[in-house]
Coordinates of C-alpha atoms in Angstrom, one line a residue:
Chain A
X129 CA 71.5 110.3 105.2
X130 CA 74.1 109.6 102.9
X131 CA 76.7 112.2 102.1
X132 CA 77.5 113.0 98.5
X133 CA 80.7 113.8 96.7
X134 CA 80.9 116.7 95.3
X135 CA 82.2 117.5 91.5
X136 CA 82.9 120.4 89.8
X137 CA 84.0 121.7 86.3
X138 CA 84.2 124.8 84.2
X139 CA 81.2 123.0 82.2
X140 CA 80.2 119.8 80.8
X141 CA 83.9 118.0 81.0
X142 CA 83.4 116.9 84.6
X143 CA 80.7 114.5 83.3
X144 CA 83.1 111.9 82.1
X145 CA 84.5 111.8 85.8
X146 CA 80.8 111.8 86.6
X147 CA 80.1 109.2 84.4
X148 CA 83.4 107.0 85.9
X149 CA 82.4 108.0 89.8
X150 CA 78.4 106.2 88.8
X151 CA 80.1 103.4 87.1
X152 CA 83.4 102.6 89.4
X153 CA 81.3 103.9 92.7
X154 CA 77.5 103.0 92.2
X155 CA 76.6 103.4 95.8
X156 CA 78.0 106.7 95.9
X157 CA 75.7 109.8 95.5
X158 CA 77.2 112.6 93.2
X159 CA 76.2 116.2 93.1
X160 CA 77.4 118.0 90.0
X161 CA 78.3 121.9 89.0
X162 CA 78.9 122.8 86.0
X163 CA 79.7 126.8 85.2
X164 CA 78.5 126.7 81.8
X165 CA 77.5 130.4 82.4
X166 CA 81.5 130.8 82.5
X167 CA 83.2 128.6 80.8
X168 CA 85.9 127.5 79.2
X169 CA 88.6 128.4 81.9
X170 CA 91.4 127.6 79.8
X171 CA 92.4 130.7 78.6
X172 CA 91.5 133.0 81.8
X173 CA 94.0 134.1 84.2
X174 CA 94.9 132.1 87.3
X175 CA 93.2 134.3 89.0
X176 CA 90.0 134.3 87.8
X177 CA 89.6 130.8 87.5
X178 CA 90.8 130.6 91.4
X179 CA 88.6 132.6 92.7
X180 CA 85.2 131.1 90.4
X181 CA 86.7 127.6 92.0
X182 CA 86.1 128.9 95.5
X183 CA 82.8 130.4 94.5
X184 CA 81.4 127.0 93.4
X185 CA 83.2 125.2 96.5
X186 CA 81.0 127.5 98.7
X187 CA 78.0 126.6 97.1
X188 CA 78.8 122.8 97.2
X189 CA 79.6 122.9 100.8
X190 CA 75.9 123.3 101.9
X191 CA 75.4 119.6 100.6
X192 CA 77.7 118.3 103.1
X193 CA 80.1 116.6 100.9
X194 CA 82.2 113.9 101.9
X195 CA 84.6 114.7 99.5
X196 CA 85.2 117.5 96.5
X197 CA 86.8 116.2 92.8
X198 CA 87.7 119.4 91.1
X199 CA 87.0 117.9 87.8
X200 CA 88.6 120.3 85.7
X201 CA 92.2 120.7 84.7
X202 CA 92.8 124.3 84.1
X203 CA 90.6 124.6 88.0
X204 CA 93.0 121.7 89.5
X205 CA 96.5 123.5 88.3
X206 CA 95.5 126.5 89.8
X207 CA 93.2 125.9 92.9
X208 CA 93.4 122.7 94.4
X209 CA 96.2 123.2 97.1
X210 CA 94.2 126.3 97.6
X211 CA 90.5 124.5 98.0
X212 CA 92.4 121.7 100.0
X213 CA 93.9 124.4 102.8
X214 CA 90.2 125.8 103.5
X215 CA 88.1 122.5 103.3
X216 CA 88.5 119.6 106.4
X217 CA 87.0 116.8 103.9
X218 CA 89.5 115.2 100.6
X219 CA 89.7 117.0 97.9
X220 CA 91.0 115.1 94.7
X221 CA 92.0 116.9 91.4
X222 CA 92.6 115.3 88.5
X223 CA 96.2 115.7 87.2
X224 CA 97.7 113.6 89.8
X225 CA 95.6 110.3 89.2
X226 CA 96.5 110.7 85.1
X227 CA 99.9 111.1 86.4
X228 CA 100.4 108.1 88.3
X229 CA 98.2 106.2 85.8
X230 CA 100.2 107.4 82.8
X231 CA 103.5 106.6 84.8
X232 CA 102.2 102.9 85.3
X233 CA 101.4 102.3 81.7
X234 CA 104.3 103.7 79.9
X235 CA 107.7 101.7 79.3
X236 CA 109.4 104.1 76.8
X237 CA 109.2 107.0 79.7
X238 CA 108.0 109.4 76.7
X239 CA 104.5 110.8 77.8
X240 CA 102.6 112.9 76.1
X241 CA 99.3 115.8 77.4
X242 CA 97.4 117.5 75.6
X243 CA 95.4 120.3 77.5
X244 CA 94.0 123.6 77.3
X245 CA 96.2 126.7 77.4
X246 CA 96.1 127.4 81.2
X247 CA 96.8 123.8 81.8
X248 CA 99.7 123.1 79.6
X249 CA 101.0 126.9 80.5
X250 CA 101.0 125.6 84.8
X251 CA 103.1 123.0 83.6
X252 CA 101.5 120.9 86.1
X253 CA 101.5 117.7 84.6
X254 CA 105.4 117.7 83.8
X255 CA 105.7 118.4 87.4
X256 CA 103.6 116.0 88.8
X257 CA 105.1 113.5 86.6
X258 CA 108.7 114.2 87.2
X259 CA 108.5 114.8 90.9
X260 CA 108.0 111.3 91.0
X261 CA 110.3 109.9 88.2
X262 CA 112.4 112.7 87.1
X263 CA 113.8 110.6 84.1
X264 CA 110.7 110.8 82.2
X265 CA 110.1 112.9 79.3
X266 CA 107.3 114.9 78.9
X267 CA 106.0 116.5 75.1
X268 CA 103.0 119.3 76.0
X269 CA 100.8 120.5 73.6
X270 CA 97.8 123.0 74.2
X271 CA 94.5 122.2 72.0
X272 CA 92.9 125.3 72.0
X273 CA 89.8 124.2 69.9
X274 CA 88.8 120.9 71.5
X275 CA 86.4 122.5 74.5
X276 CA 84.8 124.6 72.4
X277 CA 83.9 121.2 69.8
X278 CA 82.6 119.2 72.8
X279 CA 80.5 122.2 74.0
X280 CA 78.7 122.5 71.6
X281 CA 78.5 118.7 71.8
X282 CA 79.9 118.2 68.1
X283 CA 82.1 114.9 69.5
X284 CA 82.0 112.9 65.7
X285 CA 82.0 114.5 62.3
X286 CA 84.6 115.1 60.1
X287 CA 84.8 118.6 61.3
X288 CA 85.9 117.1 64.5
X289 CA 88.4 114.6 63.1
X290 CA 90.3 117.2 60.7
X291 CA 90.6 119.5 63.9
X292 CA 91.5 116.7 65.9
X293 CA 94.1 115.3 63.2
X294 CA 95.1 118.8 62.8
X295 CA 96.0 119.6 66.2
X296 CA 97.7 116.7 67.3
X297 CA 99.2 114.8 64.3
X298 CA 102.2 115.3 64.2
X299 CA 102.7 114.0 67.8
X300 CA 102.8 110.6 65.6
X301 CA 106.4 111.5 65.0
X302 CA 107.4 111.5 68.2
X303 CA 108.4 108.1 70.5
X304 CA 105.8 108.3 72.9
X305 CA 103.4 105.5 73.9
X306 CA 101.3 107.3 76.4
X307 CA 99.2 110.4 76.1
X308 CA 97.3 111.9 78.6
X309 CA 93.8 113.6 77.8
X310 CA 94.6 116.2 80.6
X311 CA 91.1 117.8 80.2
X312 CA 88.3 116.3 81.6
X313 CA 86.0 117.5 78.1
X314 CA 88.7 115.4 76.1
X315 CA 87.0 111.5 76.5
X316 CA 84.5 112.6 74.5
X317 CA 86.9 112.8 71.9
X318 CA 88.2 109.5 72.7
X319 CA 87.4 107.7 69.6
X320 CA 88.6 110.2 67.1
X321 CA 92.0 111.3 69.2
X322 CA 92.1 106.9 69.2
X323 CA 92.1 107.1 65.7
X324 CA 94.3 109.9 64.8
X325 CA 96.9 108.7 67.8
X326 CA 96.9 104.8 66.3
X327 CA 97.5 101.7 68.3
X328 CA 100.7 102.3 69.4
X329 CA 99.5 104.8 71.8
X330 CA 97.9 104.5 75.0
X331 CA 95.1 107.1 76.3
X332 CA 95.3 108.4 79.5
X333 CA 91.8 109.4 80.8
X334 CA 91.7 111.6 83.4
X335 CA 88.5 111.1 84.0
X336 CA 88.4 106.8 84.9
X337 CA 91.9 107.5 86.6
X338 CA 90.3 110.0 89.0
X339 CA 87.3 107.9 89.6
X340 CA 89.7 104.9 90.3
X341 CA 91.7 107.5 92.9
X342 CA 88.6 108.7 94.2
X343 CA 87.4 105.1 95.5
X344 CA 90.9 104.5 96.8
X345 CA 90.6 107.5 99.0
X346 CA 87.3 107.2 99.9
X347 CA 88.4 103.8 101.0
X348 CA 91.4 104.6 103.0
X349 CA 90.1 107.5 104.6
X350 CA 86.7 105.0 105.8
X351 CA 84.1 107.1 103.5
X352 CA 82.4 104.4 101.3
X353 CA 79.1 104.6 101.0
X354 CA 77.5 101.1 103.2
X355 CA 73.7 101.7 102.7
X356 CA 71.1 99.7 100.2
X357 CA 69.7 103.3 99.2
X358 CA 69.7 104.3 95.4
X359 CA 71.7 107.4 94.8
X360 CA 69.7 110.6 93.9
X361 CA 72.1 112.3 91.6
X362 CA 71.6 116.7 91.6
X363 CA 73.5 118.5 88.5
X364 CA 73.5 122.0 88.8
X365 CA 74.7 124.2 86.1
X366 CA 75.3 128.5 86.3
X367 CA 74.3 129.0 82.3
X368 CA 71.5 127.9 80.3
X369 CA 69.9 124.3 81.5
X370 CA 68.9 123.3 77.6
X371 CA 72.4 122.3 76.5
X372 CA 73.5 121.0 79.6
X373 CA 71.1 118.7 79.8
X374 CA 71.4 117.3 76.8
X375 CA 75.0 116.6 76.9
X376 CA 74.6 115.1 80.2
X377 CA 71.8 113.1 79.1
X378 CA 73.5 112.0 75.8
X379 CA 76.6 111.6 77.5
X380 CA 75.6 109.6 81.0
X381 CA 72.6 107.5 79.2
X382 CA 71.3 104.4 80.8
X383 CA 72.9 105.8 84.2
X384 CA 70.6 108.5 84.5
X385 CA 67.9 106.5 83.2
X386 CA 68.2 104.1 86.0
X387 CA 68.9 106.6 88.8
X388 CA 66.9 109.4 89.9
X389 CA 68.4 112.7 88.9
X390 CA 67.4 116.7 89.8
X391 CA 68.4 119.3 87.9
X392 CA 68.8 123.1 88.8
X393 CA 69.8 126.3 87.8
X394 CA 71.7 128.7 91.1
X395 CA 73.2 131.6 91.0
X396 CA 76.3 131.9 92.1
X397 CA 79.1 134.5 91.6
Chain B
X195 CA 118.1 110.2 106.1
X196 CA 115.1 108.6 102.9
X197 CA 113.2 106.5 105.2
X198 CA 111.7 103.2 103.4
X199 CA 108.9 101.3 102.1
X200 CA 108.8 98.1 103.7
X201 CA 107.3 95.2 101.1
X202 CA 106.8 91.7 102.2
X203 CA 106.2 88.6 101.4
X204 CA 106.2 84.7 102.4
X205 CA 108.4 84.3 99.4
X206 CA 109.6 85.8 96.4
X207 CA 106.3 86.9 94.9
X208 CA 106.5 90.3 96.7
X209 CA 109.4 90.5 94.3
X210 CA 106.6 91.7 91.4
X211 CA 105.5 94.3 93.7
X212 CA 109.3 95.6 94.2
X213 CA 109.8 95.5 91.0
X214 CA 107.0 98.3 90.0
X215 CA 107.3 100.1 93.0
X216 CA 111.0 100.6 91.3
X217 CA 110.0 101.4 88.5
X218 CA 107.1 103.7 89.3
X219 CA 108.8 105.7 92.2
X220 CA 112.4 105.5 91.7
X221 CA 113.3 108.0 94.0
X222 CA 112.2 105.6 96.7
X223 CA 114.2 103.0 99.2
X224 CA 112.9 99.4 99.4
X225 CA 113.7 96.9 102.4
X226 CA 112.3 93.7 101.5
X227 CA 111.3 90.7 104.1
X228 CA 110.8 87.3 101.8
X229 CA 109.8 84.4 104.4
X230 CA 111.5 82.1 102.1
X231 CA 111.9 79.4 104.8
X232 CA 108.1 79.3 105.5
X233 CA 106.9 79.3 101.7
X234 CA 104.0 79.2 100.8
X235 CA 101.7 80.9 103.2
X236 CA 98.5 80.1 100.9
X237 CA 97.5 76.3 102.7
X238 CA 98.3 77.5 106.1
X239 CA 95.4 78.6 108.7
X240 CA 95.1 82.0 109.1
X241 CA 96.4 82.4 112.9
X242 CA 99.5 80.9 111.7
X243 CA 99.6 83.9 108.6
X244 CA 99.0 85.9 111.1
X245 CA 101.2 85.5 113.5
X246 CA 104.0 85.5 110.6
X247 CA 102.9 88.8 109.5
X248 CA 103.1 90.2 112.9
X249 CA 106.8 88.6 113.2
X250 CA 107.6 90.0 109.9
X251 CA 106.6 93.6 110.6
X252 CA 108.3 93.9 114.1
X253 CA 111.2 92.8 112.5
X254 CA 111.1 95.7 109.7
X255 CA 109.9 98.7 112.0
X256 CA 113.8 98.6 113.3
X257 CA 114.1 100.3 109.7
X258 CA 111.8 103.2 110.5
X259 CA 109.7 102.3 107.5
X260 CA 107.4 105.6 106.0
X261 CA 104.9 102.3 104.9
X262 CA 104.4 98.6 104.6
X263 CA 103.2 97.1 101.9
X264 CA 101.9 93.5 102.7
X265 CA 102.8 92.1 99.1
X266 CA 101.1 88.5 99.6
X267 CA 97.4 88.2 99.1
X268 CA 97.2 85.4 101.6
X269 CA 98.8 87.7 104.4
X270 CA 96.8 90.8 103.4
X271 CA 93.3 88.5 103.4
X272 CA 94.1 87.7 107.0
X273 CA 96.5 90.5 108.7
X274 CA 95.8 93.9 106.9
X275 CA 93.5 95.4 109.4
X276 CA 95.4 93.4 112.4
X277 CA 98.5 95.1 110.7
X278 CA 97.0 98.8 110.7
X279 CA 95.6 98.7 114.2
X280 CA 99.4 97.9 115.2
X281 CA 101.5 100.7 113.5
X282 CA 100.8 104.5 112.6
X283 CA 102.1 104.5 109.3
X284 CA 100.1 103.4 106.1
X285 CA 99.6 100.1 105.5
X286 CA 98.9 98.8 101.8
X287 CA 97.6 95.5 100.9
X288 CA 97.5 93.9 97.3
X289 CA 93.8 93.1 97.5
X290 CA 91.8 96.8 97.2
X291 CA 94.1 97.5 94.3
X292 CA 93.4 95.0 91.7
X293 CA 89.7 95.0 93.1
X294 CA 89.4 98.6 91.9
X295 CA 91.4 98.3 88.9
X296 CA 89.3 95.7 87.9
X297 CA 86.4 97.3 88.5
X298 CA 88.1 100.5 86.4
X299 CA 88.6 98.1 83.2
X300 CA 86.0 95.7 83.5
X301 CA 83.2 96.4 81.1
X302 CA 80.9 93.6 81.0
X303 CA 81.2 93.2 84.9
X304 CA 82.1 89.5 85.5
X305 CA 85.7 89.5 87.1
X306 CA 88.0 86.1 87.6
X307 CA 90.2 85.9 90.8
X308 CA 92.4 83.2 90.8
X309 CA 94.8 82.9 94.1
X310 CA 96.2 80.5 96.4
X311 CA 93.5 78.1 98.1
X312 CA 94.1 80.7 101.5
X313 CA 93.1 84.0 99.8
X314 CA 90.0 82.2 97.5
X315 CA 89.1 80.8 100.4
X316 CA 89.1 84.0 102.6
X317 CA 86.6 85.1 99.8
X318 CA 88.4 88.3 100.0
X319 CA 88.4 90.1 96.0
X320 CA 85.0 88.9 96.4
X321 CA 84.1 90.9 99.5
X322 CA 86.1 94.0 98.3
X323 CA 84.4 94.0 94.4
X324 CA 81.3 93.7 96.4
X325 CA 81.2 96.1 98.5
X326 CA 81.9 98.6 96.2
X327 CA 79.6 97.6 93.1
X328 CA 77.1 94.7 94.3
X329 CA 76.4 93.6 90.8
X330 CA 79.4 92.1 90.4
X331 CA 80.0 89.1 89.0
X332 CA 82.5 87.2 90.7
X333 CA 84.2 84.1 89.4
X334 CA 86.7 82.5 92.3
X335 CA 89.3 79.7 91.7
X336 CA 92.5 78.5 93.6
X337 CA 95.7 77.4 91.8
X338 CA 97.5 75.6 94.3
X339 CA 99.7 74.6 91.7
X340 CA 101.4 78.0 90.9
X341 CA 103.3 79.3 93.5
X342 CA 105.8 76.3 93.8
X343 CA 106.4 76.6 89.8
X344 CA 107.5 80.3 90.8
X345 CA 109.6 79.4 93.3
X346 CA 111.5 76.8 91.7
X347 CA 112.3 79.5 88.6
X348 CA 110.1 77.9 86.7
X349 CA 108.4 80.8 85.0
X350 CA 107.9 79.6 80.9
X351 CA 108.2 75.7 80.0
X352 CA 106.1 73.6 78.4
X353 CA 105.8 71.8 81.7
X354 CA 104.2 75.4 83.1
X355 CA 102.1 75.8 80.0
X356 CA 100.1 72.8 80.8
X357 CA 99.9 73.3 84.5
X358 CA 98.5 76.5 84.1
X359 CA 95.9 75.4 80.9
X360 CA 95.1 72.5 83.2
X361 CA 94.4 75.0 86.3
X362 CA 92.4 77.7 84.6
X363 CA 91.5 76.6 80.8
X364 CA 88.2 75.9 81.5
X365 CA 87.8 79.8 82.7
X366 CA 87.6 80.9 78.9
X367 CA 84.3 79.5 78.5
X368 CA 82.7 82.4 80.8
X369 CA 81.6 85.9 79.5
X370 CA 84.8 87.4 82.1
X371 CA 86.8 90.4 79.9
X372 CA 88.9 90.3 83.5
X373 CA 90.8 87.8 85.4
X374 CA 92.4 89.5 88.6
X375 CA 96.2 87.5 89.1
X376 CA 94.9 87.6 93.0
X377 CA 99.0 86.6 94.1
X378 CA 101.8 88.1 93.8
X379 CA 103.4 85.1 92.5
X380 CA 101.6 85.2 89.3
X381 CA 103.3 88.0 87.7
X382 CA 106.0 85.7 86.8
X383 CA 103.8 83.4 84.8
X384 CA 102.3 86.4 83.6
X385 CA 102.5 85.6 79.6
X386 CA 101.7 82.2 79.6
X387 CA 98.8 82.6 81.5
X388 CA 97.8 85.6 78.9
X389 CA 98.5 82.8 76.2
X390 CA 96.0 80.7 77.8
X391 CA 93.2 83.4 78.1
X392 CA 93.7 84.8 75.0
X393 CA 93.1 88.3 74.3
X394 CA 89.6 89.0 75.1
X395 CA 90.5 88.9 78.6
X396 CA 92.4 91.9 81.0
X397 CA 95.0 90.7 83.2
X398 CA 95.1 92.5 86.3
X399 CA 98.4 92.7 87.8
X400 CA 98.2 94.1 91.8
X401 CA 101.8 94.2 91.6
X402 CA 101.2 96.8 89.1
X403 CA 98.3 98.2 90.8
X404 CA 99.5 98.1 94.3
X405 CA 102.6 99.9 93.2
X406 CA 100.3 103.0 91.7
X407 CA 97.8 103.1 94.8
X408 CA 101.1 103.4 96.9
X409 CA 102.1 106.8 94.8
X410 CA 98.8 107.8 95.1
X411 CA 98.7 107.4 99.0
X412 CA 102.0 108.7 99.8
X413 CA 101.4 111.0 97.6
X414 CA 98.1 111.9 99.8
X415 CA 99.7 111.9 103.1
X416 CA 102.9 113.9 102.2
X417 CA 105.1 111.4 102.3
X418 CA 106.8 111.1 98.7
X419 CA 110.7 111.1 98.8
X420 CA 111.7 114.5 97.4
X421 CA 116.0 114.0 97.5
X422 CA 118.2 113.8 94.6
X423 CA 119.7 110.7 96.8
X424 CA 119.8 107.0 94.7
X425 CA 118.2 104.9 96.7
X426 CA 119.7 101.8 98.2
X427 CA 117.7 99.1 98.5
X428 CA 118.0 95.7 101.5
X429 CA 116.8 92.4 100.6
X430 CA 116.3 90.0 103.7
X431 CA 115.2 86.2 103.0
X432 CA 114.7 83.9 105.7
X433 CA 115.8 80.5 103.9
X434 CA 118.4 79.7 101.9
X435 CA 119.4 82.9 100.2
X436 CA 120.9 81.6 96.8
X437 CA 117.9 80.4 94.9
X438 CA 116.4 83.8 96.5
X439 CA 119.1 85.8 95.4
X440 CA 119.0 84.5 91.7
X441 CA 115.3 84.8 91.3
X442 CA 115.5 88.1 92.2
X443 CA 118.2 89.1 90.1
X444 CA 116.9 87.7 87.2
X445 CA 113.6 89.1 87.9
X446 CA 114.5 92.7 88.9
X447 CA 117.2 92.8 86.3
X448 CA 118.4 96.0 84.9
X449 CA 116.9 97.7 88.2
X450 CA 119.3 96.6 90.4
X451 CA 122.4 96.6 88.1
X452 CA 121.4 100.7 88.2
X453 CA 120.8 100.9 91.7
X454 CA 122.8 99.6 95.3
X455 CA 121.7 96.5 97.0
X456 CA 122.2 94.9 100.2
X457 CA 121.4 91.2 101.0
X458 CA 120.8 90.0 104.4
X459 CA 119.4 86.5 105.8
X460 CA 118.1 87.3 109.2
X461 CA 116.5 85.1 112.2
X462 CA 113.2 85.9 113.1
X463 CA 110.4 83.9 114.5

């Protein structure tokens, strides 16, 4: 039987690492929790959003993952040296992949993240970035209002561009050539943060530089998957299935459509 | 006392990899091996590499390395694993990295590799793409002609233009958005060979690529250098060390004006 990897989020933002994992990892099998019941974590207390992290861990574990992707920013900042000292299987967050990726593809050294309010408040991606090149120069800027536009699955209108534009623009003053999305709900926004950002600026994604990571580990640590078997994908979500669904369908497309995929509702917490 | 990363190469090529593992982890110390009296390794047969590779790495584990990067695509095709059954520290090869950053970037799925006839041969990018995502298109070709114009200095003329549209022109007229530079070598040619593709096509450095999967894995096992020390890095060439010497100055530039270095021409083999 093939072991899955497990991913989690505070909702639907993990499905853009999802979406990378079935795209850069094909063979692998994914099982998916999203606490929409709970979410967004951003503005919780550490706390709080530690101990729902090791609630949904629990529940993973019983699939026998190979590996866990906390798949959530605000969750990674806060739990992951935590989830990593009580699990014997990897356990990847995603602020350290955008680091490293946004560290490769920057030459003025001026970085830019945008996150939630817990995220950017941890200050975890300025110190992942600067424990390994302490020259750089890091500009942080919380985006309250961008979860709440993705879950409700508004990603284009002009509603969404003038918050976007309004959040963000005046980051256009600044020097930087690199800006990470550090929250996994963010690629849906890609397009309009593209536009409002301009050429000039490179996007970070979280989201394809964790799936990247995630095949490197799973690769060094002898974990690929080796069979011929088609992956049957499980999401699980802790709120109402309706929404969820939807996103994930409109969001993942032809890559549910070609794979098998359950769908349930636990309860948890 | 920083311990290093060892990085080798048969020549100077490795010298791409040095230069972003500088500039993405500057806190860490690089002892360089660059078989310069045994260039190129790409038309020998593999025992020989082999037994090169070994000679190479017995020769740098007097340093107390933390990890070895193989930077030669023709030595990682034929000694990686050999390599890693032999020491207990990590051991990085160039390949796996631009495999999986191709596979990150690549949209329409059909991927060049071009290499020296040794690695093409080896069929290795292939093997690695494969395994991970089976339906990947793989387009193979060996430019025999390259790594001598590297190692002359030879990195933009007109006479290097048409060697390089000779060896790979024809490649524009596949459906490929990515062409994997599959040695080390290559970096140096890097813009004319982008002027030959054009700009539908990704480059894929594993210099680049190499350097970032070596954050992420020391980075993994504990292992980033956390002092406040400036590194001082050792070059070693086994040829002639002038031509050596002046490549890599003018290569590495800036980065080792800022930074001590030590030249050395050892005997080993």
């Amino acid at each position: 039987m093939q072991r899955p990897i497990a991913i989690l989020d505070s909702g639907v933002g993990g499905l853009t690492v999802v979406k990378e994992v079935m795209r850069q990892l094909p063979r692998e099998k994914v099982i998916y929790f999203g606490d929409t019941a709970r979410t967004p974590y951003g503005p919780r207390p550490a706390d709080e959003v530690l101990r729902f992290t090791r609630e949904i861990v629990d529940y993973l574990m019983q699939f026998k993952p190979k590996m866990i992707i906390i798949a959530c920013n605000t969750a990674t900042a806060v739990a992951l040296e935590d989830i990593r000292s009580r699990v014997s299987i990897p356990v990847a967050g995603v602020i350290n992949p955008g680091a490293r990726a946004a560290i490769n593809v920057s030459h003025t050294s001026v970085v830019g993240v945008i996150g939630t309010e817990g995220t950017i408040r941890s200050n975890a991606y300025e110190t992942a970035l600067k424990r390994i090149k302490p020259n750089i120069q890091v500009v942080s800027l919380a985006c309250p209002k961008f979860v709440p536009l993705v879950e409700q699955g508004n990603f284009r209108s002009d509603e969404t561009y003038e918050t976007v534009l309004g959040s963000i623009g005046h980051l256009r003053e600044l020097p930087m050539d690199t800006l990470i999305l550090g929250c996994t709900h963010y690629p849906f926004l890609y397009e309009t943060i593209s536009e409002v950002m301009g050429r000039g600026v490179k996007l970070i994604s979280s989201a394809n530089e964790t799936a990247r990571e995630v095949s490197t580990i799973l690769h060094e640590s002898n974990r690929l998957s080796g069979g011929e078997e088609v992956p049957v994908h499980q999401f699980f979500c802790s709120g109402d299935p309706r929404m969820f669904k939807a996103i994930a369908q409109q969001w993942l497309g032809e890559q549910i459509e070609l794979t098998p995929v359950v769908w349930q509702v636990p309860r948890i917490g």
